[in-house]
Amino acid sequence: MLRVLAVDDEVPALEELAYLLRQDDRIEHVSTAADGVTALQDMVQMIGGGERLDGVFLDIRMPGLDGLDLARLVGGFPSPPRLVFVTAHEECAVQAFELEAVDYLLKPVRAERLSEAVRRLEAATAPPADPAQDDVIPVELGGRTRFVPQQAVRYAEAKGDYVRLHTVDGSYLVRMSLAALERRWSEAGFLRIHRSTLVSARHVSEMRFDGGRVTLTVGGEALPVSRRHSRQVREQLVRQHSRVLP
């Protein structure tokens, strides 16, 4: 079970967050702090006293020591707790990527969305599992069968009844639906960014915001993210700990 600290300078928001966390059976203990300085002092005392602290649910805009500065200080701990940002400011997602947040929640926090954040925190603090064997897709090439490994695929495009796999050394057309490939590879970090495009988070080198539109750079190519998928893509990339540039 998880031991967490909730930090927010708005008392009603802090009380609501702590209440929701305490309703979750996966949470063993919830501490609270109403500002960044107090939170830092509490963490030093907890960890220095041998207490386990698995995660910090952290507001961003706070007077004095704000959430981003506090997160940077926490990152210097020998065994830092994992971070979940809880904020009303969507534009701070870039900094959250850089600080390797487990999740990024927008206020007002919904109970079901918070439950998902707890699930992600639980997964992030679990002992690492044995690496699974890399999945492969067989591709027919003029009497030959080429086995394309999942890790080599940068992104996939829907092409009617086919999917084109773009890899580090070329592209291949396979007869399957993009929806079927998404179901098969979603747990391996593949993100739907458009109704016709699926991207591997490991190959995303940059994310850009321009007039409300989001674009990902994958293998040197700029791929647009649909407005419908933009928020989910940002949240999923946080989960994958990808580094982005402003």
CSV table of N, CA and C in Angstrom, one decimal, residues 3-7 22 29-33 38-56 77 79 81:
chain,number,residue,atom,x,y,z
A,3,ARG,N,2.1,5.2,0.7
A,3,ARG,CA,2.1,6.3,1.7
A,3,ARG,C,2.4,7.6,0.9
A,4,VAL,N,1.5,8.6,1.0
A,4,VAL,CA,1.7,9.8,0.1
A,4,VAL,C,1.5,11.1,0.9
A,5,LEU,N,2.0,12.1,0.2
A,5,LEU,CA,1.9,13.5,0.8
A,5,LEU,C,1.1,14.3,-0.2
A,6,ALA,N,0.1,15.1,0.2
A,6,ALA,CA,-0.6,16.0,-0.6
A,6,ALA,C,-0.3,17.4,-0.3
A,7,VAL,N,0.0,18.2,-1.3
A,7,VAL,CA,0.5,19.6,-1.1
A,7,VAL,C,-0.3,20.6,-1.9
A,22,ARG,N,-7.8,9.2,0.7
A,22,ARG,CA,-8.1,8.3,1.8
A,22,ARG,C,-9.2,7.3,1.5
A,29,HIS,N,-1.6,5.7,3.9
A,29,HIS,CA,-1.5,6.9,4.7
A,29,HIS,C,-1.4,8.2,3.9
A,30,VAL,N,-2.1,9.2,4.3
A,30,VAL,CA,-2.0,10.5,3.6
A,30,VAL,C,-1.6,11.6,4.5
A,31,SER,N,-0.5,12.3,4.3
A,31,SER,CA,-0.1,13.5,5.0
A,31,SER,C,-0.4,14.7,4.2
A,32,THR,N,-0.5,15.8,4.8
A,32,THR,CA,-0.8,17.1,4.0
A,32,THR,C,0.1,18.2,4.4
A,33,ALA,N,0.3,19.1,3.5
A,33,ALA,CA,1.1,20.3,3.7
A,33,ALA,C,0.4,21.4,2.9
A,38,THR,N,6.8,24.0,4.0
A,38,THR,CA,6.3,23.0,5.0
A,38,THR,C,6.4,21.6,4.4
A,39,ALA,N,6.0,21.4,3.1
A,39,ALA,CA,6.1,20.1,2.5
A,39,ALA,C,7.6,19.6,2.4
A,40,LEU,N,8.5,20.5,2.1
A,40,LEU,CA,9.9,20.1,2.0
A,40,LEU,C,10.4,19.7,3.4
A,41,GLN,N,10.1,20.4,4.4
A,41,GLN,CA,10.5,20.1,5.8
A,41,GLN,C,9.9,18.7,6.2
A,42,ASP,N,8.6,18.5,5.9
A,42,ASP,CA,7.9,17.3,6.3
A,42,ASP,C,8.6,16.1,5.6
A,43,MET,N,9.0,16.3,4.3
A,43,MET,CA,9.6,15.2,3.6
A,43,MET,C,11.0,14.8,4.1
A,44,VAL,N,11.7,15.9,4.4
A,44,VAL,CA,13.1,15.7,5.0
A,44,VAL,C,12.9,14.9,6.4
A,45,GLN,N,11.9,15.3,7.2
A,45,GLN,CA,11.7,14.6,8.5
A,45,GLN,C,11.3,13.2,8.3
A,46,MET,N,10.3,13.0,7.4
A,46,MET,CA,9.8,11.6,7.1
A,46,MET,C,11.0,10.7,6.6
A,47,ILE,N,11.6,11.1,5.6
A,47,ILE,CA,12.6,10.2,5.0
A,47,ILE,C,13.8,10.1,5.9
A,48,GLY,N,14.2,11.2,6.6
A,48,GLY,CA,15.3,11.1,7.5
A,48,GLY,C,15.0,10.2,8.7
A,49,GLY,N,13.7,10.2,9.1
A,49,GLY,CA,13.3,9.3,10.2
A,49,GLY,C,13.0,7.9,9.8
A,50,GLY,N,13.3,7.5,8.5
A,50,GLY,CA,13.1,6.2,8.0
A,50,GLY,C,11.7,5.8,7.6
A,51,GLU,N,10.8,6.9,7.5
A,51,GLU,CA,9.5,6.6,7.0
A,51,GLU,C,9.5,6.4,5.5
A,52,ARG,N,8.6,5.6,5.0
A,52,ARG,CA,8.5,5.4,3.6
A,52,ARG,C,7.5,6.5,3.0
A,53,LEU,N,7.9,7.1,1.9
A,53,LEU,CA,7.1,8.1,1.2
A,53,LEU,C,7.1,7.7,-0.2
A,54,ASP,N,6.0,7.2,-0.7
A,54,ASP,CA,6.0,6.7,-2.1
A,54,ASP,C,5.7,7.7,-3.1
A,55,GLY,N,4.8,8.7,-2.8
A,55,GLY,CA,4.4,9.7,-3.8
A,55,GLY,C,4.0,11.0,-3.2
A,56,VAL,N,4.1,12.1,-4.0
A,56,VAL,CA,3.7,13.4,-3.6
A,56,VAL,C,2.7,13.9,-4.6
A,77,PHE,N,16.9,14.0,-3.7
A,77,PHE,CA,16.9,13.1,-2.6
A,77,PHE,C,17.6,11.8,-3.1
A,79,SER,N,16.6,8.7,-2.6
A,79,SER,CA,15.5,7.9,-3.1
A,79,SER,C,14.2,8.7,-3.1
A,81,PRO,N,10.6,10.3,-3.7
A,81,PRO,CA,9.2,9.8,-4.0
A,81,PRO,C,8.8,10.2,-5.4
